[in-house]
Amino acid sequence: MFITFEGTEGSGKSLQARRLSERLRAQGRVVLLTHEPGGTPLGTELRGLLLHRDELQLTGRAEALLMNASRAQLVETLIRPALERGEFVVCDRFADSTLAYQGAGRGLDGQELASVISFATAGLQPDMTMLLDVPVEVGLARKHVQDQRNRFEAEALAFHTRVRAAYLAQAHADPQRWWCFDGTEPPDSLADSIWQTVMERMGRRT
Ligand code: TYD
């Protein structure tokens, strides 16, 4: 089972991805917990370029391709092999981030991005995607102090508002794959809700 977490800045998805992985492991399941951009030596290098190198003045298309280069490496070297071994994969962000950030955020065409994603992932899609939805002001306030913000966190409120709206639209359009959670709920009750959702979904598969 391949489970991804999505959300705007400071939505708490990294914590929830970790909590879910811990709970699955406590049940004796093998879990690969990973994240994007990153997760491999190449991905870690690309993450540094993508998040912190303002002076490179990446174009939107270059940004989309680098995100997908990181994704291709992660899918081929770690995610697909883990799924083939029958393990759980929990990924903090995946292809839907590209549609939300480079699509709605940067204004790139969704169809074109979808074909880049399809090439990068060789068609791999998550079984379940957890959207942690928070008002953008709340999420940004949870993040680093202003002068330590990465290239994305430093974007204008309007950018983050478009990203949030795109996530909600994606979740609405595909309720078979997406589950939407209120990211302002306390972390413990959120972790319980997510756990319940995963258990229900697994119950339906067996
Ligand atoms: P992340 O490490 O999740 O940051 P945070 O936990 O602070 O939200 O993601 C880094 C940034 O990369 C995040 O601002 C969103 C952005 N991103 C994209 O723009 N496109 C993508 O395809 C991915 C995977 C991430």
PDB file of C-alpha atoms and ligand atoms in Angstrom:
ATOM      1  CA  MET A   1       0.000   0.000   0.000  1.00  0.00           C
ATOM      2  CA  PHE A   2       1.354   3.392  -1.082  1.00  0.00           C
ATOM      3  CA  ILE A   3       0.143   6.289   1.086  1.00  0.00           C
ATOM      4  CA  THR A   4       1.020   9.939   0.462  1.00  0.00           C
ATOM      5  CA  PHE A   5       0.552  13.063   2.579  1.00  0.00           C
ATOM      6  CA  GLU A   6      -0.143  16.418   0.986  1.00  0.00           C
ATOM      7  CA  GLY A   7      -0.838  19.932   2.198  1.00  0.00           C
ATOM      8  CA  THR A   8       0.308  23.526   2.203  1.00  0.00           C
ATOM      9  CA  GLU A   9       3.192  24.848   4.307  1.00  0.00           C
ATOM     10  CA  GLY A  10       2.930  24.037   8.002  1.00  0.00           C
ATOM     11  CA  SER A  11      -0.044  21.715   7.586  1.00  0.00           C
ATOM     12  CA  GLY A  12       1.553  19.112   9.877  1.00  0.00           C
ATOM     13  CA  LYS A  13       1.820  16.404   7.237  1.00  0.00           C
ATOM     14  CA  SER A  14       5.415  15.444   8.083  1.00  0.00           C
ATOM     15  CA  LEU A  15       4.453  14.753  11.706  1.00  0.00           C
ATOM     16  CA  GLN A  16       1.396  12.756  10.636  1.00  0.00           C
ATOM     17  CA  ALA A  17       3.385  10.744   8.071  1.00  0.00           C
ATOM     18  CA  ARG A  18       5.793   9.838  10.881  1.00  0.00           C
ATOM     19  CA  ARG A  19       2.985   8.988  13.319  1.00  0.00           C
ATOM     20  CA  LEU A  20       1.280   6.708  10.787  1.00  0.00           C
ATOM     21  CA  SER A  21       4.558   4.952   9.985  1.00  0.00           C
ATOM     22  CA  GLU A  22       5.263   4.376  13.685  1.00  0.00           C
ATOM     23  CA  ARG A  23       1.839   2.889  14.201  1.00  0.00           C
ATOM     24  CA  LEU A  24       2.160   0.577  11.213  1.00  0.00           C
ATOM     25  CA  ARG A  25       5.591  -0.554  12.432  1.00  0.00           C
ATOM     26  CA  ALA A  26       4.180  -1.187  15.903  1.00  0.00           C
ATOM     27  CA  GLN A  27       1.829  -3.658  14.190  1.00  0.00           C
ATOM     28  CA  GLY A  28       4.883  -5.432  12.784  1.00  0.00           C
ATOM     29  CA  ARG A  29       4.597  -4.062   9.261  1.00  0.00           C
ATOM     30  CA  VAL A  30       7.623  -2.987   7.247  1.00  0.00           C
ATOM     31  CA  VAL A  31       7.348   0.675   6.272  1.00  0.00           C
ATOM     32  CA  LEU A  32       9.439   2.847   4.003  1.00  0.00           C
ATOM     33  CA  LEU A  33       8.926   6.420   5.205  1.00  0.00           C
ATOM     34  CA  THR A  34      10.271   8.924   2.723  1.00  0.00           C
ATOM     35  CA  HIS A  35       9.714  12.452   1.416  1.00  0.00           C
ATOM     36  CA  GLU A  36       9.885  14.717  -1.622  1.00  0.00           C
ATOM     37  CA  PRO A  37      11.818  16.455  -2.907  1.00  0.00           C
ATOM     38  CA  GLY A  38      14.573  14.218  -1.563  1.00  0.00           C
ATOM     39  CA  GLY A  39      14.708  10.702  -0.178  1.00  0.00           C
ATOM     40  CA  THR A  40      17.744   9.609  -2.241  1.00  0.00           C
ATOM     41  CA  PRO A  41      21.278  11.032  -2.530  1.00  0.00           C
ATOM     42  CA  LEU A  42      20.299  12.666  -5.851  1.00  0.00           C
ATOM     43  CA  GLY A  43      17.021  13.905  -4.389  1.00  0.00           C
ATOM     44  CA  THR A  44      18.807  15.461  -1.426  1.00  0.00           C
ATOM     45  CA  GLU A  45      21.111  17.392  -3.780  1.00  0.00           C
ATOM     46  CA  LEU A  46      18.146  18.549  -5.849  1.00  0.00           C
ATOM     47  CA  ARG A  47      16.229  19.541  -2.698  1.00  0.00           C
ATOM     48  CA  GLY A  48      19.070  21.902  -1.768  1.00  0.00           C
ATOM     49  CA  LEU A  49      18.889  23.549  -5.206  1.00  0.00           C
ATOM     50  CA  LEU A  50      15.099  23.726  -5.212  1.00  0.00           C
ATOM     51  CA  LEU A  51      14.593  25.145  -1.727  1.00  0.00           C
ATOM     52  CA  HIS A  52      17.541  27.347  -1.010  1.00  0.00           C
ATOM     53  CA  ARG A  53      19.342  28.553  -4.128  1.00  0.00           C
ATOM     54  CA  ASP A  54      17.472  31.791  -4.889  1.00  0.00           C
ATOM     55  CA  GLU A  55      20.354  33.024  -7.024  1.00  0.00           C
ATOM     56  CA  LEU A  56      19.777  30.262  -9.609  1.00  0.00           C
ATOM     57  CA  GLN A  57      16.487  31.939 -10.553  1.00  0.00           C
ATOM     58  CA  LEU A  58      14.921  28.623 -11.558  1.00  0.00           C
ATOM     59  CA  THR A  59      12.151  28.960 -14.100  1.00  0.00           C
ATOM     60  CA  GLY A  60       8.848  27.225 -13.378  1.00  0.00           C
ATOM     61  CA  ARG A  61       9.547  24.562 -16.001  1.00  0.00           C
ATOM     62  CA  ALA A  62      13.061  23.893 -14.705  1.00  0.00           C
ATOM     63  CA  GLU A  63      11.615  23.654 -11.201  1.00  0.00           C
ATOM     64  CA  ALA A  64       8.967  21.167 -12.346  1.00  0.00           C
ATOM     65  CA  LEU A  65      11.591  19.021 -14.103  1.00  0.00           C
ATOM     66  CA  LEU A  66      13.926  18.980 -11.100  1.00  0.00           C
ATOM     67  CA  MET A  67      11.062  17.998  -8.778  1.00  0.00           C
ATOM     68  CA  ASN A  68      10.317  15.183 -11.175  1.00  0.00           C
ATOM     69  CA  ALA A  69      13.960  14.129 -11.516  1.00  0.00           C
ATOM     70  CA  SER A  70      14.002  13.699  -7.738  1.00  0.00           C
ATOM     71  CA  ARG A  71      10.702  11.782  -7.978  1.00  0.00           C
ATOM     72  CA  ALA A  72      11.917   9.481 -10.771  1.00  0.00           C
ATOM     73  CA  GLN A  73      14.997   8.509  -8.769  1.00  0.00           C
ATOM     74  CA  LEU A  74      12.934   7.922  -5.611  1.00  0.00           C
ATOM     75  CA  VAL A  75      10.281   5.833  -7.356  1.00  0.00           C
ATOM     76  CA  GLU A  76      12.699   3.655  -9.267  1.00  0.00           C
ATOM     77  CA  THR A  77      15.297   3.057  -6.563  1.00  0.00           C
ATOM     78  CA  LEU A  78      13.194   2.942  -3.380  1.00  0.00           C
ATOM     79  CA  ILE A  79       9.402   3.165  -3.695  1.00  0.00           C
ATOM     80  CA  ARG A  80       8.730   0.590  -6.400  1.00  0.00           C
ATOM     81  CA  PRO A  81      11.131  -2.003  -4.967  1.00  0.00           C
ATOM     82  CA  ALA A  82       9.534  -1.588  -1.501  1.00  0.00           C
ATOM     83  CA  LEU A  83       6.034  -2.013  -2.937  1.00  0.00           C
ATOM     84  CA  GLU A  84       7.190  -5.070  -4.865  1.00  0.00           C
ATOM     85  CA  ARG A  85       8.449  -6.558  -1.599  1.00  0.00           C
ATOM     86  CA  GLY A  86       4.939  -6.049  -0.221  1.00  0.00           C
ATOM     87  CA  GLU A  87       5.951  -3.261   2.160  1.00  0.00           C
ATOM     88  CA  PHE A  88       4.102  -0.102   3.079  1.00  0.00           C
ATOM     89  CA  VAL A  89       5.364   3.144   1.604  1.00  0.00           C
ATOM     90  CA  VAL A  90       4.490   6.428   3.302  1.00  0.00           C
ATOM     91  CA  CYS A  91       5.620   9.494   1.364  1.00  0.00           C
ATOM     92  CA  ASP A  92       5.575  13.079   2.632  1.00  0.00           C
ATOM     93  CA  ARG A  93       4.500  14.829  -0.616  1.00  0.00           C
ATOM     94  CA  PHE A  94       4.349  13.221  -4.052  1.00  0.00           C
ATOM     95  CA  ALA A  95       3.157  14.068  -7.566  1.00  0.00           C
ATOM     96  CA  ASP A  96       0.097  16.003  -6.370  1.00  0.00           C
ATOM     97  CA  SER A  97       2.501  18.609  -4.933  1.00  0.00           C
ATOM     98  CA  THR A  98       3.706  19.321  -8.471  1.00  0.00           C
ATOM     99  CA  LEU A  99       0.145  19.848  -9.706  1.00  0.00           C
ATOM    100  CA  ALA A 100      -0.618  22.142  -6.757  1.00  0.00           C
ATOM    101  CA  TYR A 101       2.646  24.140  -6.564  1.00  0.00           C
ATOM    102  CA  GLN A 102       3.981  24.206 -10.132  1.00  0.00           C
ATOM    103  CA  GLY A 103       0.469  24.024 -11.626  1.00  0.00           C
ATOM    104  CA  ALA A 104      -1.785  26.258  -9.538  1.00  0.00           C
ATOM    105  CA  GLY A 105       1.080  28.070  -7.785  1.00  0.00           C
ATOM    106  CA  ARG A 106       3.366  28.848 -10.735  1.00  0.00           C
ATOM    107  CA  GLY A 107       0.674  28.722 -13.402  1.00  0.00           C
ATOM    108  CA  LEU A 108       2.051  25.843 -15.505  1.00  0.00           C
ATOM    109  CA  ASP A 109      -0.361  23.781 -17.565  1.00  0.00           C
ATOM    110  CA  GLY A 110      -1.871  20.846 -15.653  1.00  0.00           C
ATOM    111  CA  GLN A 111      -1.985  18.479 -18.641  1.00  0.00           C
ATOM    112  CA  GLU A 112       1.654  19.115 -19.486  1.00  0.00           C
ATOM    113  CA  LEU A 113       2.645  18.578 -15.863  1.00  0.00           C
ATOM    114  CA  ALA A 114       0.607  15.371 -15.765  1.00  0.00           C
ATOM    115  CA  SER A 115       2.628  13.952 -18.662  1.00  0.00           C
ATOM    116  CA  VAL A 116       5.938  14.896 -17.006  1.00  0.00           C
ATOM    117  CA  ILE A 117       4.713  13.218 -13.807  1.00  0.00           C
ATOM    118  CA  SER A 118       3.584  10.136 -15.681  1.00  0.00           C
ATOM    119  CA  PHE A 119       7.052   9.851 -17.274  1.00  0.00           C
ATOM    120  CA  ALA A 120       8.833  10.370 -13.927  1.00  0.00           C
ATOM    121  CA  THR A 121       6.735   7.833 -12.027  1.00  0.00           C
ATOM    122  CA  ALA A 122       6.228   5.389 -14.913  1.00  0.00           C
ATOM    123  CA  GLY A 123       2.551   5.625 -14.008  1.00  0.00           C
ATOM    124  CA  LEU A 124       2.820   4.820 -10.294  1.00  0.00           C
ATOM    125  CA  GLN A 125       0.007   6.387  -8.254  1.00  0.00           C
ATOM    126  CA  PRO A 126      -0.690   6.362  -4.525  1.00  0.00           C
ATOM    127  CA  ASP A 127      -3.410   4.082  -3.151  1.00  0.00           C
ATOM    128  CA  MET A 128      -4.381   6.677  -0.556  1.00  0.00           C
ATOM    129  CA  THR A 129      -3.623  10.385  -0.294  1.00  0.00           C
ATOM    130  CA  MET A 130      -4.158  12.266   2.956  1.00  0.00           C
ATOM    131  CA  LEU A 131      -4.732  15.985   2.553  1.00  0.00           C
ATOM    132  CA  LEU A 132      -4.106  18.003   5.701  1.00  0.00           C
ATOM    133  CA  ASP A 133      -5.970  21.214   5.089  1.00  0.00           C
ATOM    134  CA  VAL A 134      -5.154  24.360   7.076  1.00  0.00           C
ATOM    135  CA  PRO A 135      -5.791  28.042   6.375  1.00  0.00           C
ATOM    136  CA  VAL A 136      -2.606  29.325   4.726  1.00  0.00           C
ATOM    137  CA  GLU A 137      -2.023  32.016   7.357  1.00  0.00           C
ATOM    138  CA  VAL A 138      -2.149  29.396  10.110  1.00  0.00           C
ATOM    139  CA  GLY A 139       0.298  27.112   8.293  1.00  0.00           C
ATOM    140  CA  LEU A 140       2.782  29.867   7.455  1.00  0.00           C
ATOM    141  CA  ALA A 141       2.709  31.152  11.034  1.00  0.00           C
ATOM    142  CA  ARG A 142       3.773  27.679  12.188  1.00  0.00           C
ATOM    143  CA  LYS A 143       6.856  27.799   9.965  1.00  0.00           C
ATOM    144  CA  HIS A 144      10.305  29.275  10.460  1.00  0.00           C
ATOM    145  CA  VAL A 145      10.840  32.906  11.250  1.00  0.00           C
ATOM    146  CA  GLN A 146      10.519  34.993   8.120  1.00  0.00           C
ATOM    147  CA  ASP A 147      14.188  35.372   7.139  1.00  0.00           C
ATOM    148  CA  GLN A 148      14.779  31.598   7.257  1.00  0.00           C
ATOM    149  CA  ARG A 149      11.925  30.717   4.932  1.00  0.00           C
ATOM    150  CA  ASN A 150      12.725  28.548   1.914  1.00  0.00           C
ATOM    151  CA  ARG A 151      11.913  29.601  -1.665  1.00  0.00           C
ATOM    152  CA  PHE A 152       8.355  28.286  -1.422  1.00  0.00           C
ATOM    153  CA  GLU A 153       7.540  29.510   2.061  1.00  0.00           C
ATOM    154  CA  ALA A 154       8.702  32.966   0.978  1.00  0.00           C
ATOM    155  CA  GLU A 155       6.059  33.146  -1.781  1.00  0.00           C
ATOM    156  CA  ALA A 156       3.157  35.584  -1.435  1.00  0.00           C
ATOM    157  CA  LEU A 157      -0.051  34.649   0.352  1.00  0.00           C
ATOM    158  CA  ALA A 158      -1.869  34.549  -3.009  1.00  0.00           C
ATOM    159  CA  PHE A 159       0.476  31.759  -4.171  1.00  0.00           C
ATOM    160  CA  HIS A 160      -0.293  29.639  -1.101  1.00  0.00           C
ATOM    161  CA  THR A 161      -3.997  30.370  -1.423  1.00  0.00           C
ATOM    162  CA  ARG A 162      -3.957  29.010  -4.993  1.00  0.00           C
ATOM    163  CA  VAL A 163      -2.037  25.926  -3.828  1.00  0.00           C
ATOM    164  CA  ARG A 164      -4.571  25.248  -1.072  1.00  0.00           C
ATOM    165  CA  ALA A 165      -7.519  25.669  -3.440  1.00  0.00           C
ATOM    166  CA  ALA A 166      -5.880  23.306  -5.945  1.00  0.00           C
ATOM    167  CA  TYR A 167      -5.436  20.624  -3.286  1.00  0.00           C
ATOM    168  CA  LEU A 168      -9.068  20.903  -2.240  1.00  0.00           C
ATOM    169  CA  ALA A 169     -10.155  20.661  -5.876  1.00  0.00           C
ATOM    170  CA  GLN A 170      -7.954  17.588  -6.480  1.00  0.00           C
ATOM    171  CA  ALA A 171      -9.348  15.900  -3.372  1.00  0.00           C
ATOM    172  CA  HIS A 172     -12.905  16.724  -4.389  1.00  0.00           C
ATOM    173  CA  ALA A 173     -12.370  15.377  -7.911  1.00  0.00           C
ATOM    174  CA  ASP A 174     -11.056  11.973  -6.776  1.00  0.00           C
ATOM    175  CA  PRO A 175     -12.713  10.903  -3.505  1.00  0.00           C
ATOM    176  CA  GLN A 176     -11.648   7.274  -4.093  1.00  0.00           C
ATOM    177  CA  ARG A 177      -8.018   8.190  -3.486  1.00  0.00           C
ATOM    178  CA  TRP A 178      -8.148  11.358  -1.350  1.00  0.00           C
ATOM    179  CA  TRP A 179      -9.110  11.883   2.273  1.00  0.00           C
ATOM    180  CA  CYS A 180      -9.287  15.395   3.612  1.00  0.00           C
ATOM    181  CA  PHE A 181      -8.470  16.183   7.272  1.00  0.00           C
ATOM    182  CA  ASP A 182      -8.701  19.366   9.283  1.00  0.00           C
ATOM    183  CA  GLY A 183      -5.041  20.159   9.958  1.00  0.00           C
ATOM    184  CA  THR A 184      -5.936  22.524  12.804  1.00  0.00           C
ATOM    185  CA  GLU A 185      -7.140  19.565  14.911  1.00  0.00           C
ATOM    186  CA  PRO A 186      -4.790  18.474  17.736  1.00  0.00           C
ATOM    187  CA  PRO A 187      -2.087  16.116  16.397  1.00  0.00           C
ATOM    188  CA  ASP A 188      -3.205  13.149  18.522  1.00  0.00           C
ATOM    189  CA  SER A 189      -6.803  13.146  17.351  1.00  0.00           C
ATOM    190  CA  LEU A 190      -5.641  13.744  13.781  1.00  0.00           C
ATOM    191  CA  ALA A 191      -3.336  10.729  14.046  1.00  0.00           C
ATOM    192  CA  ASP A 192      -6.271   8.651  15.321  1.00  0.00           C
ATOM    193  CA  SER A 193      -8.524   9.734  12.436  1.00  0.00           C
ATOM    194  CA  ILE A 194      -5.835   8.961   9.867  1.00  0.00           C
ATOM    195  CA  TRP A 195      -5.149   5.580  11.457  1.00  0.00           C
ATOM    196  CA  GLN A 196      -8.827   4.701  11.390  1.00  0.00           C
ATOM    197  CA  THR A 197      -9.059   5.654   7.719  1.00  0.00           C
ATOM    198  CA  VAL A 198      -6.102   3.460   6.802  1.00  0.00           C
ATOM    199  CA  MET A 199      -7.445   0.515   8.808  1.00  0.00           C
ATOM    200  CA  GLU A 200     -10.861   0.831   7.149  1.00  0.00           C
ATOM    201  CA  ARG A 201      -9.307   0.984   3.718  1.00  0.00           C
ATOM    202  CA  MET A 202      -7.122  -2.061   4.428  1.00  0.00           C
ATOM    203  CA  GLY A 203     -10.159  -3.913   5.695  1.00  0.00           C
ATOM    204  CA  ARG A 204     -11.852  -3.312   2.380  1.00  0.00           C
ATOM    205  CA  ARG A 205      -8.877  -4.738   0.487  1.00  0.00           C
ATOM    206  CA  THR A 206      -8.748  -8.025   2.348  1.00  0.00           C
TER     207      THR A 206
HETATM  208  P1  TYD B   1       8.503  20.062   2.282  1.00  0.00           P
HETATM  209  O1  TYD B   1       9.785  19.437   2.625  1.00  0.00           O
HETATM  210  O2  TYD B   1       7.276  19.256   2.428  1.00  0.00           O
HETATM  211  O3  TYD B   1       8.396  21.381   3.091  1.00  0.00           O
HETATM  212  P2  TYD B   1       7.451  21.645   4.291  1.00  0.00           P
HETATM  213  O4  TYD B   1       7.489  20.426   5.165  1.00  0.00           O
HETATM  214  O5  TYD B   1       8.124  22.838   4.862  1.00  0.00           O
HETATM  215  O6  TYD B   1       6.105  21.896   3.690  1.00  0.00           O
HETATM  216  O7  TYD B   1       8.497  20.539   0.773  1.00  0.00           O
HETATM  217  C1  TYD B   1       9.408  21.461   0.304  1.00  0.00           C
HETATM  218  C2  TYD B   1       8.773  22.401  -0.656  1.00  0.00           C
HETATM  219  O8  TYD B   1       8.768  21.857  -1.975  1.00  0.00           O
HETATM  220  C3  TYD B   1       7.342  22.758  -0.334  1.00  0.00           C
HETATM  221  O9  TYD B   1       7.283  24.153  -0.191  1.00  0.00           O
HETATM  222  C4  TYD B   1       6.561  22.364  -1.557  1.00  0.00           C
HETATM  223  C5  TYD B   1       7.578  22.224  -2.624  1.00  0.00           C
HETATM  224  N1  TYD B   1       7.273  21.212  -3.668  1.00  0.00           N
HETATM  225  C6  TYD B   1       6.854  21.626  -4.926  1.00  0.00           C
HETATM  226  O10 TYD B   1       6.739  22.831  -5.180  1.00  0.00           O
HETATM  227  N2  TYD B   1       6.602  20.687  -5.893  1.00  0.00           N
HETATM  228  C7  TYD B   1       6.751  19.353  -5.668  1.00  0.00           C
HETATM  229  O11 TYD B   1       6.503  18.517  -6.574  1.00  0.00           O
HETATM  230  C8  TYD B   1       7.167  18.928  -4.348  1.00  0.00           C
HETATM  231  C9  TYD B   1       7.352  17.467  -4.052  1.00  0.00           C
HETATM  232  C10 TYD B   1       7.418  19.891  -3.379  1.00  0.00           C
END
